[in-house]
Coordinates of C-alpha atoms in Angstrom, one line a residue:
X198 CA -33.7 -8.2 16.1
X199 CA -30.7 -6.2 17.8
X200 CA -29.4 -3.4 15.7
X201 CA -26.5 -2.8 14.8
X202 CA -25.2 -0.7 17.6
X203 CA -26.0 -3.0 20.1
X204 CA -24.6 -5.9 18.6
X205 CA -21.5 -4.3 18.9
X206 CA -22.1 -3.5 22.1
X207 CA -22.8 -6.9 23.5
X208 CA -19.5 -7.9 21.9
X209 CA -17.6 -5.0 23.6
X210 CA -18.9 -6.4 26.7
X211 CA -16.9 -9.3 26.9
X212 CA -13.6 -8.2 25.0
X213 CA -11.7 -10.9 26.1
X214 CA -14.0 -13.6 24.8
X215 CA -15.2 -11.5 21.7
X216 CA -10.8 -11.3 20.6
X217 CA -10.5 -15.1 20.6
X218 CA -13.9 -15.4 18.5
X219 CA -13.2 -12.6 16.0
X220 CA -9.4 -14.4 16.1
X221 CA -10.8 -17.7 14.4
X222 CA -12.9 -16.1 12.2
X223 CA -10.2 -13.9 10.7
X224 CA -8.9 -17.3 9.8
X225 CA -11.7 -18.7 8.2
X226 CA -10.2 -16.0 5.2
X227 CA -7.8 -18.5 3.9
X228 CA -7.5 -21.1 2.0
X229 CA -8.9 -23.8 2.1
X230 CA -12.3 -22.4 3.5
X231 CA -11.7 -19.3 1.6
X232 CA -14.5 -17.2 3.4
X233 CA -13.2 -13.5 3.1
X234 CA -16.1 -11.4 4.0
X235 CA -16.0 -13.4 7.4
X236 CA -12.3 -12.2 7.5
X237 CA -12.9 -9.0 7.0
X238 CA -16.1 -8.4 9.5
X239 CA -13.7 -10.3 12.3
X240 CA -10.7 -8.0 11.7
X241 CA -12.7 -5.0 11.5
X242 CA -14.9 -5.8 14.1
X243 CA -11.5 -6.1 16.0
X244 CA -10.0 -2.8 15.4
X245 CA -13.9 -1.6 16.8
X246 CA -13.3 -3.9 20.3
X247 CA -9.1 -2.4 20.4
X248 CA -10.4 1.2 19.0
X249 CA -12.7 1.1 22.8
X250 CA -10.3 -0.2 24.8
X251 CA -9.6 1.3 28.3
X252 CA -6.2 1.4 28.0
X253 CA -3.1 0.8 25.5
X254 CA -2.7 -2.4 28.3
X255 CA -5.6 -3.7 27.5
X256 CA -5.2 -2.9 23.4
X257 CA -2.5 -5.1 23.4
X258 CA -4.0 -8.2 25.3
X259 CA -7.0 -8.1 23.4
X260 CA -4.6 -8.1 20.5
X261 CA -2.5 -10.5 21.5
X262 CA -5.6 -13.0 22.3
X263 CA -6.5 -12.0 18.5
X264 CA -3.1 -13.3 17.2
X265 CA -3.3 -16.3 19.1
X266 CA -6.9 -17.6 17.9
X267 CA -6.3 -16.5 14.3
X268 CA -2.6 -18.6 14.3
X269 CA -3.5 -21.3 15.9
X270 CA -6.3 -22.1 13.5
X271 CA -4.2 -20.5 10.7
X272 CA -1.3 -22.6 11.2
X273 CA -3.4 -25.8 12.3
X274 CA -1.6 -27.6 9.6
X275 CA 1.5 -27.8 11.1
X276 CA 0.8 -30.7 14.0
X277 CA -0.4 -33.1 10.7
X278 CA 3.4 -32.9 10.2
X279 CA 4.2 -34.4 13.5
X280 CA 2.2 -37.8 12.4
X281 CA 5.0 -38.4 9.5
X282 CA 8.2 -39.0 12.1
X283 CA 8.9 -41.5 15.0
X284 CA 11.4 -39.5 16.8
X285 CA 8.5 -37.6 19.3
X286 CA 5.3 -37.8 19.7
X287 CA 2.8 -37.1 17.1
X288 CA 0.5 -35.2 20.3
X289 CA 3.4 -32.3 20.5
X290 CA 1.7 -31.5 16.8
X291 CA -1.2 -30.4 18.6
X292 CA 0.8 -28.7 21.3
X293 CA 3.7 -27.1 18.7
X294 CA 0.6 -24.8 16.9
X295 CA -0.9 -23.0 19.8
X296 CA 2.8 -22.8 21.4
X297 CA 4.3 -20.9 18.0
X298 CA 0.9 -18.7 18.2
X299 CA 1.5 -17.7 21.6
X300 CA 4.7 -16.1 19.7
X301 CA 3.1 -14.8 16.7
X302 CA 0.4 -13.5 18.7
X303 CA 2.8 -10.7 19.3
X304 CA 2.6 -9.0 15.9
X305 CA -1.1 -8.4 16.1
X306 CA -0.7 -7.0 19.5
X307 CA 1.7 -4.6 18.3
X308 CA -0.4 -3.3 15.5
X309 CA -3.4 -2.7 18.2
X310 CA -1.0 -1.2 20.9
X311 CA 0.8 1.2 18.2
X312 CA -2.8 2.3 16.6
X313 CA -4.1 2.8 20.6
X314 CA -1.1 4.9 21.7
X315 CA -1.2 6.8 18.5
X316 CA -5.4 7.2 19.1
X317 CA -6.2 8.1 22.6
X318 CA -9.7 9.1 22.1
X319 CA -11.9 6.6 20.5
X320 CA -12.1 8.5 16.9
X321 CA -12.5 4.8 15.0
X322 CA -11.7 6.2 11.8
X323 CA -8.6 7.3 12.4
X324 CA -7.6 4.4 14.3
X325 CA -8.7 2.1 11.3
X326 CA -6.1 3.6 9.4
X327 CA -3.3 3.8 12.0
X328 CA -4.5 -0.1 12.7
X329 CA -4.0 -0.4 9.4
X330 CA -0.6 1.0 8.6
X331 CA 1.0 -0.6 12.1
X332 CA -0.5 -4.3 10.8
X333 CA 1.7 -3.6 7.5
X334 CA 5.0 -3.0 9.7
X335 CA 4.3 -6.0 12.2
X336 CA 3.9 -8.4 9.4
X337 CA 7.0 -6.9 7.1
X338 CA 8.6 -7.8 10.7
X339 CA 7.3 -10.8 11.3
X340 CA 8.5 -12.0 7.8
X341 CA 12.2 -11.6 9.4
X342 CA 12.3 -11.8 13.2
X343 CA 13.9 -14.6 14.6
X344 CA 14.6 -15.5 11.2
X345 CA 11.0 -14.8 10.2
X346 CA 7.7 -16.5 9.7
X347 CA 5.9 -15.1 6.9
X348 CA 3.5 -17.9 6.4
X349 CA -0.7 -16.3 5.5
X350 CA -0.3 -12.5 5.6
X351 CA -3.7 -10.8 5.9
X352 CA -3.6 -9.9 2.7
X353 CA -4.6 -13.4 1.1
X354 CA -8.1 -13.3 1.8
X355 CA -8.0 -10.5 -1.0
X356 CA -6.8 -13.2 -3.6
X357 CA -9.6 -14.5 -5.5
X358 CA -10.4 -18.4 -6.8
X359 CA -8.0 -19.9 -8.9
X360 CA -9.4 -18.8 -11.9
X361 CA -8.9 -14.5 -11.7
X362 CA -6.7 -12.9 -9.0
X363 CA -9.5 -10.8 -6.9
X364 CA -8.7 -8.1 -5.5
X365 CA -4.8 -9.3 -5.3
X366 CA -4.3 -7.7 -8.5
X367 CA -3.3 -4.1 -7.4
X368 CA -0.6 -6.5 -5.0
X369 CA 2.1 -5.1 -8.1
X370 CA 1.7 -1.7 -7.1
X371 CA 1.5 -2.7 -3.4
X372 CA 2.9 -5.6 -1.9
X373 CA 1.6 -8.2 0.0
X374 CA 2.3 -6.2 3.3
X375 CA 0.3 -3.0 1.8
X376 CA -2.4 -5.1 0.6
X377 CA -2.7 -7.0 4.3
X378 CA -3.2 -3.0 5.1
X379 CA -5.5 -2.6 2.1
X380 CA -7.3 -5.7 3.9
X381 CA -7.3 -4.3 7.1
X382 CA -9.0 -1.1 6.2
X383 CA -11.6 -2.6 3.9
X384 CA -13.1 -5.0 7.1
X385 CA -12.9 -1.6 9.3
X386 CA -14.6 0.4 6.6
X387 CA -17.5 -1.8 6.5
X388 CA -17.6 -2.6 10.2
X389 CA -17.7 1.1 10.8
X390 CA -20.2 2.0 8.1
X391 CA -22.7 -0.9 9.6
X392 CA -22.3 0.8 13.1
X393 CA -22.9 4.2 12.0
X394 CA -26.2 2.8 10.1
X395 CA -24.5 3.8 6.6
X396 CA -26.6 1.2 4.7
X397 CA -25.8 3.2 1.2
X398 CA -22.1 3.1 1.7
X399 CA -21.4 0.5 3.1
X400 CA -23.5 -1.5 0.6
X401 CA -21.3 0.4 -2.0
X402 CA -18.2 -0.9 -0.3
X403 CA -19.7 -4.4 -0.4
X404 CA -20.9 -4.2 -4.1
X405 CA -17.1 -3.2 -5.0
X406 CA -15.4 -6.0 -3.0
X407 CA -17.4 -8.6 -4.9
X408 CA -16.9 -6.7 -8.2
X409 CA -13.0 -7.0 -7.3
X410 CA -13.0 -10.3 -5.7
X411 CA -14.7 -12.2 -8.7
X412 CA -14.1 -9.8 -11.5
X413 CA -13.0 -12.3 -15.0
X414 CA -9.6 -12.2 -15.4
X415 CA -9.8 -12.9 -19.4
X416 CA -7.4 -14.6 -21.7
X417 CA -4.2 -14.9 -21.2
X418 CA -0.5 -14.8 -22.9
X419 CA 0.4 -18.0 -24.2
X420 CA 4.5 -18.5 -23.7
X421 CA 6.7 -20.8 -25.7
X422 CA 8.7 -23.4 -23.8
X423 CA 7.4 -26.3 -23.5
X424 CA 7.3 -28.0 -19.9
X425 CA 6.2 -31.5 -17.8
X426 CA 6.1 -31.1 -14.4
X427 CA 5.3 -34.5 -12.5
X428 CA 3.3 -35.3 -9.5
X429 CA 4.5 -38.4 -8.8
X430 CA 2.0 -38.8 -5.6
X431 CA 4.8 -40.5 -3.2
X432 CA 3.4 -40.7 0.1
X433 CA 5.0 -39.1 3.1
X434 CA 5.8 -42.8 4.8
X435 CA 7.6 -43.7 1.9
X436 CA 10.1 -41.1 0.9
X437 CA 12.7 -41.9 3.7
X438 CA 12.2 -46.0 3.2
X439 CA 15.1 -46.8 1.8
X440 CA 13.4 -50.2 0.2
X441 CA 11.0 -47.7 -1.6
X442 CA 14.0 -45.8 -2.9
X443 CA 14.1 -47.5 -6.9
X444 CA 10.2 -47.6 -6.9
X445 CA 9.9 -43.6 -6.0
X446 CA 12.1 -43.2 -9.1
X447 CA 10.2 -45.2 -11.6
X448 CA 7.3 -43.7 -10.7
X449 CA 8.9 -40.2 -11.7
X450 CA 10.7 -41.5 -14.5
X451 CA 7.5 -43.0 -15.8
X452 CA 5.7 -39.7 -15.9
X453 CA 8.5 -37.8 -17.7
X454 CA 9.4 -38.9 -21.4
X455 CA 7.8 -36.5 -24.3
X456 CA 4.6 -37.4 -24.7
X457 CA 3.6 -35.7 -28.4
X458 CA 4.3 -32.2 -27.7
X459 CA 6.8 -31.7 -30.4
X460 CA 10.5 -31.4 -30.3
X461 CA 11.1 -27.8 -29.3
X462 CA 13.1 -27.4 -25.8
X463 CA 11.2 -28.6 -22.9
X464 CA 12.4 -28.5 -19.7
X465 CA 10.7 -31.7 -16.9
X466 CA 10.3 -29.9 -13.6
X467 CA 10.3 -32.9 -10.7
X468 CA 9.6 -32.0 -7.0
X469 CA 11.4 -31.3 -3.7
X470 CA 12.0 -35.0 -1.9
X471 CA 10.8 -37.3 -4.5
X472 CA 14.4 -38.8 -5.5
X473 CA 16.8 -40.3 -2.8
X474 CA 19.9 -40.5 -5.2
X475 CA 23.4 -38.4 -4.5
X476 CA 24.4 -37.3 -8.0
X477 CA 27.6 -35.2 -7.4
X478 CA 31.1 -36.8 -7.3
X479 CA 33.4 -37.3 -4.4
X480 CA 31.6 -38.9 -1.5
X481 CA 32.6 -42.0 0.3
X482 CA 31.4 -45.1 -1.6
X483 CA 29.0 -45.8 1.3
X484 CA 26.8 -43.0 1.0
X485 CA 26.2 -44.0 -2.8
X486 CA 25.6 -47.8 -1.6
X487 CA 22.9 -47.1 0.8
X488 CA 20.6 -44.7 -1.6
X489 CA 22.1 -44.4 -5.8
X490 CA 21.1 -46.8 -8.4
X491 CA 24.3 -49.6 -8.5
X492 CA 26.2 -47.1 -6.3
X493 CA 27.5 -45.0 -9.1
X494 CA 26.1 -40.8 -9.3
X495 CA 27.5 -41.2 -12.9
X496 CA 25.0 -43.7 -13.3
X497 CA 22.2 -42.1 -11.5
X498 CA 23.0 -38.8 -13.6
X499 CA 22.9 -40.7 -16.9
X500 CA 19.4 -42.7 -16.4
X501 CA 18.2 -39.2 -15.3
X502 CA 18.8 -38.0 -18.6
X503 CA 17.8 -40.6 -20.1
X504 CA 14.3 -40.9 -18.7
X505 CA 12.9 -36.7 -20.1
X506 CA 15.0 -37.3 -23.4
X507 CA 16.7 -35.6 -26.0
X508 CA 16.1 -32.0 -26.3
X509 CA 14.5 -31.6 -22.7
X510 CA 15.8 -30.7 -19.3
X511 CA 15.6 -32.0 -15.9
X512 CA 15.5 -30.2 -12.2
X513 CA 14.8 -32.0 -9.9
X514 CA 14.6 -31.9 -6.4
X515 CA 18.2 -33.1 -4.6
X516 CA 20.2 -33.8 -1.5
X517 CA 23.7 -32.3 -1.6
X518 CA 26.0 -33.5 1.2
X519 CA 28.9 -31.1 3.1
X520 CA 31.5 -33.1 4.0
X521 CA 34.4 -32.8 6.3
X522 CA 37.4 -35.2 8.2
X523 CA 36.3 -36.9 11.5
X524 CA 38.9 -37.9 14.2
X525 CA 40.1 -41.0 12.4
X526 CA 40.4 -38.7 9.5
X527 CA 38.0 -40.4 7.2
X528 CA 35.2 -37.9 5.5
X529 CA 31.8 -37.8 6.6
X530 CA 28.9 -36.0 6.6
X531 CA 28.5 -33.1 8.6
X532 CA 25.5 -30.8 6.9
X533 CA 23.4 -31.2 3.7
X534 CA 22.0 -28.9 1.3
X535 CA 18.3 -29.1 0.5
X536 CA 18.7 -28.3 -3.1
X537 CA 17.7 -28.3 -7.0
X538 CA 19.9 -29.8 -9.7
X539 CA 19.6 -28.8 -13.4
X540 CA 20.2 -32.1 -15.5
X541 CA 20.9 -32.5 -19.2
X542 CA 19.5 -35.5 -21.5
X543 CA 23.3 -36.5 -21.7
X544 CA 23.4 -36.6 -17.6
X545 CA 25.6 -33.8 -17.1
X546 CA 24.7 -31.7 -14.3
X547 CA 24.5 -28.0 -15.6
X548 CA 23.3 -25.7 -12.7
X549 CA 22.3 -25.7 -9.3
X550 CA 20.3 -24.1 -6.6
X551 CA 20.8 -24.4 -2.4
X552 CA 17.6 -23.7 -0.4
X553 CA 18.6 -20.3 1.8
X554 CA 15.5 -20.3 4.2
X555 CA 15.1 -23.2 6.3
X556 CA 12.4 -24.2 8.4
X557 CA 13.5 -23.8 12.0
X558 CA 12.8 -27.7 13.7
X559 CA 11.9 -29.1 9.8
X560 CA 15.4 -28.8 8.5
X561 CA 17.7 -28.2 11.5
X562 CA 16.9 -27.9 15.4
X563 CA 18.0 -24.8 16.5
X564 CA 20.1 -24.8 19.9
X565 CA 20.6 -28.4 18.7
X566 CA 22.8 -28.7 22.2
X567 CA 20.5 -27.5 24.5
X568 CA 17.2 -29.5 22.9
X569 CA 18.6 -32.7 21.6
X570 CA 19.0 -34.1 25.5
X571 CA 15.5 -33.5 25.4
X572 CA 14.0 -35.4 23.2
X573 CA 13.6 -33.0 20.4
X574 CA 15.1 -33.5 17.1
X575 CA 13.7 -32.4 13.6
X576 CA 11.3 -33.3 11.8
X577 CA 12.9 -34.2 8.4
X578 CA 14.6 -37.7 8.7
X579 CA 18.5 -37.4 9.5
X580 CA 20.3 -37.0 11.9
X581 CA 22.6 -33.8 10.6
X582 CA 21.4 -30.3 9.9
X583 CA 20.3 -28.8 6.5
X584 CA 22.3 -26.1 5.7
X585 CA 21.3 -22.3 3.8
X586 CA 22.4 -21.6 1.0
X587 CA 23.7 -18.1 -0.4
X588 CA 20.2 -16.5 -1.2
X589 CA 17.9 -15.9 -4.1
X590 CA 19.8 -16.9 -7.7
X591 CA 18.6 -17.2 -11.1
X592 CA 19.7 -20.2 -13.3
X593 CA 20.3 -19.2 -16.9
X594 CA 19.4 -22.3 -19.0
X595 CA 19.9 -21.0 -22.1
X596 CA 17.6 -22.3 -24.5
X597 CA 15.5 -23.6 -21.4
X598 CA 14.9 -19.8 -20.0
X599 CA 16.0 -18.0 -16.9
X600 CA 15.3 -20.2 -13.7
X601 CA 14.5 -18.6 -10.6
X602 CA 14.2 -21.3 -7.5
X603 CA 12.4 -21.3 -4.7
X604 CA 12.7 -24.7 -2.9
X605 CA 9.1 -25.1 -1.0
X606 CA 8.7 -22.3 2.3
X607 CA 10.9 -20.0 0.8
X608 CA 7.9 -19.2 -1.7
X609 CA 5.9 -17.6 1.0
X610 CA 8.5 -14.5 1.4
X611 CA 7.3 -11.8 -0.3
X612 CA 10.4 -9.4 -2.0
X613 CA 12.8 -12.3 -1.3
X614 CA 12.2 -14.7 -3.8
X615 CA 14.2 -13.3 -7.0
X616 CA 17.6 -12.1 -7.7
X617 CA 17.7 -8.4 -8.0
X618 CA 19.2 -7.3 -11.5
X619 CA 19.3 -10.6 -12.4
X620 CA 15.2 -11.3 -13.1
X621 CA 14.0 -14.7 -14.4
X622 CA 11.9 -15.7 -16.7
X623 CA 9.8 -17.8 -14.6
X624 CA 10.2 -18.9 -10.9
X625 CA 10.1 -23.1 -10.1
X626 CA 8.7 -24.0 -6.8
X627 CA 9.5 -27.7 -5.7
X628 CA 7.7 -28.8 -2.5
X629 CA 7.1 -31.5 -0.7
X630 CA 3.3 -30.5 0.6
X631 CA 2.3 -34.4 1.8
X632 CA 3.4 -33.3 5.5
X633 CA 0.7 -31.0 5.7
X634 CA -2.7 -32.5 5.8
X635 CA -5.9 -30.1 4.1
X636 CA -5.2 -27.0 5.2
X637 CA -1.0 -26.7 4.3
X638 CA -1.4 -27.5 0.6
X639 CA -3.9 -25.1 -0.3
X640 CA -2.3 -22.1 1.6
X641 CA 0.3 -22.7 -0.1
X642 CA -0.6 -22.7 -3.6
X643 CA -2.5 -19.5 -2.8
X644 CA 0.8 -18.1 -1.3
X645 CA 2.8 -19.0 -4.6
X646 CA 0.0 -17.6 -6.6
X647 CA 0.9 -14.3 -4.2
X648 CA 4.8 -14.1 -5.6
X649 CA 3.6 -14.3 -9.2
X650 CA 1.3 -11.2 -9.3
X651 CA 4.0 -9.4 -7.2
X652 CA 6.5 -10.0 -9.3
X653 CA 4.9 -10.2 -12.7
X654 CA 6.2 -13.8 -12.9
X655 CA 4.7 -17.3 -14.2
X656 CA 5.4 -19.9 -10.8
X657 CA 5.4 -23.5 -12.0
X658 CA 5.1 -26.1 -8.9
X659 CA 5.9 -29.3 -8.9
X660 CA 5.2 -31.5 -5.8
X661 CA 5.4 -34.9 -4.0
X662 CA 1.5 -35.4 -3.9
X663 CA 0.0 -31.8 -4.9
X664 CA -1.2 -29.6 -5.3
X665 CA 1.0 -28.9 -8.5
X666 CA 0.0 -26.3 -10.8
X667 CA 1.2 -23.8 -13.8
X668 CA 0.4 -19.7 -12.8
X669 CA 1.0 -17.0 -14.8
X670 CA 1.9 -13.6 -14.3
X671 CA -1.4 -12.5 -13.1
X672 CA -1.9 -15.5 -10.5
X673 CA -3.8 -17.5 -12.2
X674 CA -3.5 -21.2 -12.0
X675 CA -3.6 -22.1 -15.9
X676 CA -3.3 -25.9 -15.1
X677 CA -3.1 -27.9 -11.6
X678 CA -3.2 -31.2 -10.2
X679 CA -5.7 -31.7 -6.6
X680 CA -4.0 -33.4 -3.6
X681 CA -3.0 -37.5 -3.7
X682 CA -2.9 -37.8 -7.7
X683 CA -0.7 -39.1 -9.6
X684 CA -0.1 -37.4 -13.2
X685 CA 1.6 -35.0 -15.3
X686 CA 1.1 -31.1 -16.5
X687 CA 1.9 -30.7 -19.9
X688 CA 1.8 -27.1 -20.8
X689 CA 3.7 -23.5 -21.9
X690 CA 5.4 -21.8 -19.5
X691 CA 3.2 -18.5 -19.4
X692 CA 5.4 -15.2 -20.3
X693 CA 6.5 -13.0 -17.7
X694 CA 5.4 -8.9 -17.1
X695 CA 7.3 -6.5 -17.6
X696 CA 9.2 -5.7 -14.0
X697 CA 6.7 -4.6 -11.7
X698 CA 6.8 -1.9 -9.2
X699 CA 7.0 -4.3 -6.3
X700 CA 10.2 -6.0 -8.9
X701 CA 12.0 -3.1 -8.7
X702 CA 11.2 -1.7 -5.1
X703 CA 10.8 -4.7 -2.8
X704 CA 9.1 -4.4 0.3
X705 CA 10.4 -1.0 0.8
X706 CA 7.2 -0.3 -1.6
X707 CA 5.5 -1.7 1.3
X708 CA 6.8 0.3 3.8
X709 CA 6.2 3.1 2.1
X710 CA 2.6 2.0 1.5
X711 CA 2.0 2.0 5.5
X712 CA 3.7 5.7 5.9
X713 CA 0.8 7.1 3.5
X714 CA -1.7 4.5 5.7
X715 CA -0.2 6.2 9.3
X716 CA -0.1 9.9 7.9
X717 CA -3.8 9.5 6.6
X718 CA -4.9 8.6 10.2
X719 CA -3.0 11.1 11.6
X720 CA -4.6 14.1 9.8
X721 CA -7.9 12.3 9.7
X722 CA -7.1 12.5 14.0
X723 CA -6.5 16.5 13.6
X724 CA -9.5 16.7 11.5
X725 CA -11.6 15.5 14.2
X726 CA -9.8 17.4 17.1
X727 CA -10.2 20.8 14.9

């Protein structure tokens, strides 16, 4: 049997080949497969291949070969959602994902070219934890470059099953940019300690990882408000069919009414997409005709109401329409807002929340001049643009709580996702997860669990067709609802933490996080050199 050194070496032998393999395992990490000590090995085993590199040239395109293996598999989800339009072909799906890792790609590389530069002479140690503390800064950038991309940082192969929060659970004292680092430095740690034939250390580093990863997370807080959220299970073909349009809403409004629960405030959380019907005032009559029950939004407000009842309230998932004069001077619509709308038994509409971060070719084509001639258009059906909205906000609901809203994607932004000085009592999370296939849905649940330890915050989801679930504070998913089932949650919304570290500080905290990661690898370098 080869030892351990000379497995290593037969993988340094072909570095090229050995980045795109260690690149797919690293993906293997998250959800659904879930297979974190695979992750780890890959990513360590990594830093090992960029640690021997010949040059900081080479570092970077063995990096760079990394990024594109582990986001292509990673991100593999994304073509599914090329299957739900008509507009291009469902094959540019299959070409979209490698084409956005061949982008992404360049964070990784970063991190390996940094922590080579930094390292010039092979001393792996420190190079782990310059590797380490240069991963945290490329993926606090990639969350914001080019209007960012935040979607499965490394550190999500440290959050445990659904039940306990693994080794995620130091993430309020961290941040899910430190703990990617924290992740980083673990698979180097044990790569390292298998080369240098530490069996007794490195089997204590194992032994503590499982301890973490699968340690009980015990009973928790029970809150007081009372809330439905509904999984209606609408199929992606059948959202944007106008002749589905009254049989989407009875399918909501049939899971909704007060089912036993007592008559305390409850509020009915419905998801991002599932109802087609304007319910603001002051559009042309035409736009009412083609999608609101007997073309009246007073009407479509009221029978909202009416279908959670008395002493419960209603957000929903919404389309808002920007208007403005065309040449002839009548108004039309020239944007939308992908929002959520806060509805009260009697049908008035109370609050409301604009989505701020898009998705870039979902919700509006970027360069719109330049690609439309082409053939390319977006992959949400319409023909005008979403537009953002101001930014995180919190809706105070009195007697219902303090909403925070996060419309779908925007959950995945770590330290953007609550309204500083203004902190919620619980964060909703509509979505519309039936683009996405097996991978998408999953990934993203584990992502929402993510904002919830960070923020010390209960996440309730609600979704077209799953995976909708309840989460506490501590990331745990109290109650959920698998993919293509149609149902309701009836639970407590779980109390919130105090404000935690990451709350208060953001991902500055981060930041801050990877200084301590680059200064440890820089003495550990003097160290050696003295």
């Amino acid at each position: 049997m080869a030892s351990g050194l000379s497995l290593f070496d037969r993988i340094g032998a072909h570095p090229r080949l050995a980045s795109l393999a260690l690149g797919v395992l690293s993906a293997t990490g998250f959800q659904p497969l879930g297979l974190w000590p695979v992750a780890l090995l890959a990513i360590g085993a990594f830093a090992l291949l960029a640690a021997n590199a010949a040059s900081w040239k080479q570092a970077l395109f063995l990096g760079w070969l990394f990024g594109v293996a582990h986001f292509t598999l990673g991100n593999n989800w994304i073509a599914t959602a090329f299957t739900y339009q008509a507009e291009m072909p469902a094959i540019l799906g299959w070409v979209a994902v490698p084409l956005l890792a061949l982008y992404l790609a360049v964070y990784p590389a970063l991190a390996a070219l940094l922590a080579r530069i930094a390292v010039k002479d092979r001393a792996r140690w420190a190079f782990a934890l310059v590797f380490a503390g240069a991963w945290i800064i490329t993926e606090w950038l990639r969350s914001w470059v080019f209007t960012g991309y935040a979607w499965n940082p490394f550190g999500m192969v440290l959050l445990g099953p659904m039940d306990r929060p693994g080794l995620a659970t130091i993430a309020p004292v961290m941040g899910t940019y430190a703990l990617s680092g924290v992740a980083v430095m673990l698979g180097c740690a044990l790569v390292l300690l298998v080369r240098e034939r530490a069996w007794a250390a490195g089997g204590g580093v194992a032994a503590l990882l499982l301890a973490g990863m699968y340690w009980p997370a015990g009973e928790g807080r029970e809150g007081d408000l009372q809330v439905t959220i509904v999984q209606p299970d609408i199929r992606q073909n059948m959202l944007s069919d106008p002749q589905y349009y009254e049989a989407n809403f009875n399918r909501l409004a049939q899971l909704s009414p007060r089912n036993g629960d007592g008559d305390g405030p409850r509020i009915v959380l419905w998801p991002e997409s599932g109802m087609a019907d304007y319910l603001r005032d002051g559009y042309p009559q035409h736009y009412y005709d083609r999608t609101t029950a007997l073309g009246s939004p007073a009407y479509a407000r009221r029978r909202l109401g009416a279908s959670v009842g008395e002493n419960s309230m209603l957000l929903t998932g919404a389309v808002d329409l920007e208007l403005a004069p065309d040449e002839a001077g009548e108004m039309r619509a020239v944007g939308a807002r992908n929002a959520v709308t806060a509805v009260g038994a009697d049908g008035e509409l109370l609050a409301g929340y604009s989505k701020a971060h898009l998705v870039p070719y979902g919700e509006y084509l970027p360069m719109r001049e330049l690609l439309e001639p082409l053939g390319l258009s977006r992959l949400v059906a319409g023909t005008i643009d979403f537009w953002p909205g101001p930014g995180p906000g919190t809706l105070d609901l009195g007697e219902y709580g303090k909403a925070g809203v996060q419309i779908c994607y925007e959950i995945v932004f770590a330290g953007q996702v609550t309204e500083r000085g203004n902190r919620p009592d619980y964060i909703f999370n509509p979505s519309n997860d039936g683009w996405f296939g097996a991978f998408g849905p999953p990934q993203h649940l584990a992502q929402a669990r993510m904002r919830a330890i960070e923020e010390g915050l209960p996440v309730l989801r609600a979704t077209t067709t799953g995976i909708s679930a309840v989460i506490d504070a501590r990331g745990v998913v109290r109650q959920h609802l698998g993919s293509h089932v149609r149902d309701r949650i009836d639970a407590r919304v779980p109390p919130a933490t105090a404000p935690t570290l990451f709350a208060m500080a953001g991902n500055a905290l981060s930041l801050g996080w990877s200084i301590l990661f680059l200064v440890a690898g820089f003495v550990a370098l003097r160290r050696r050199a003295s």
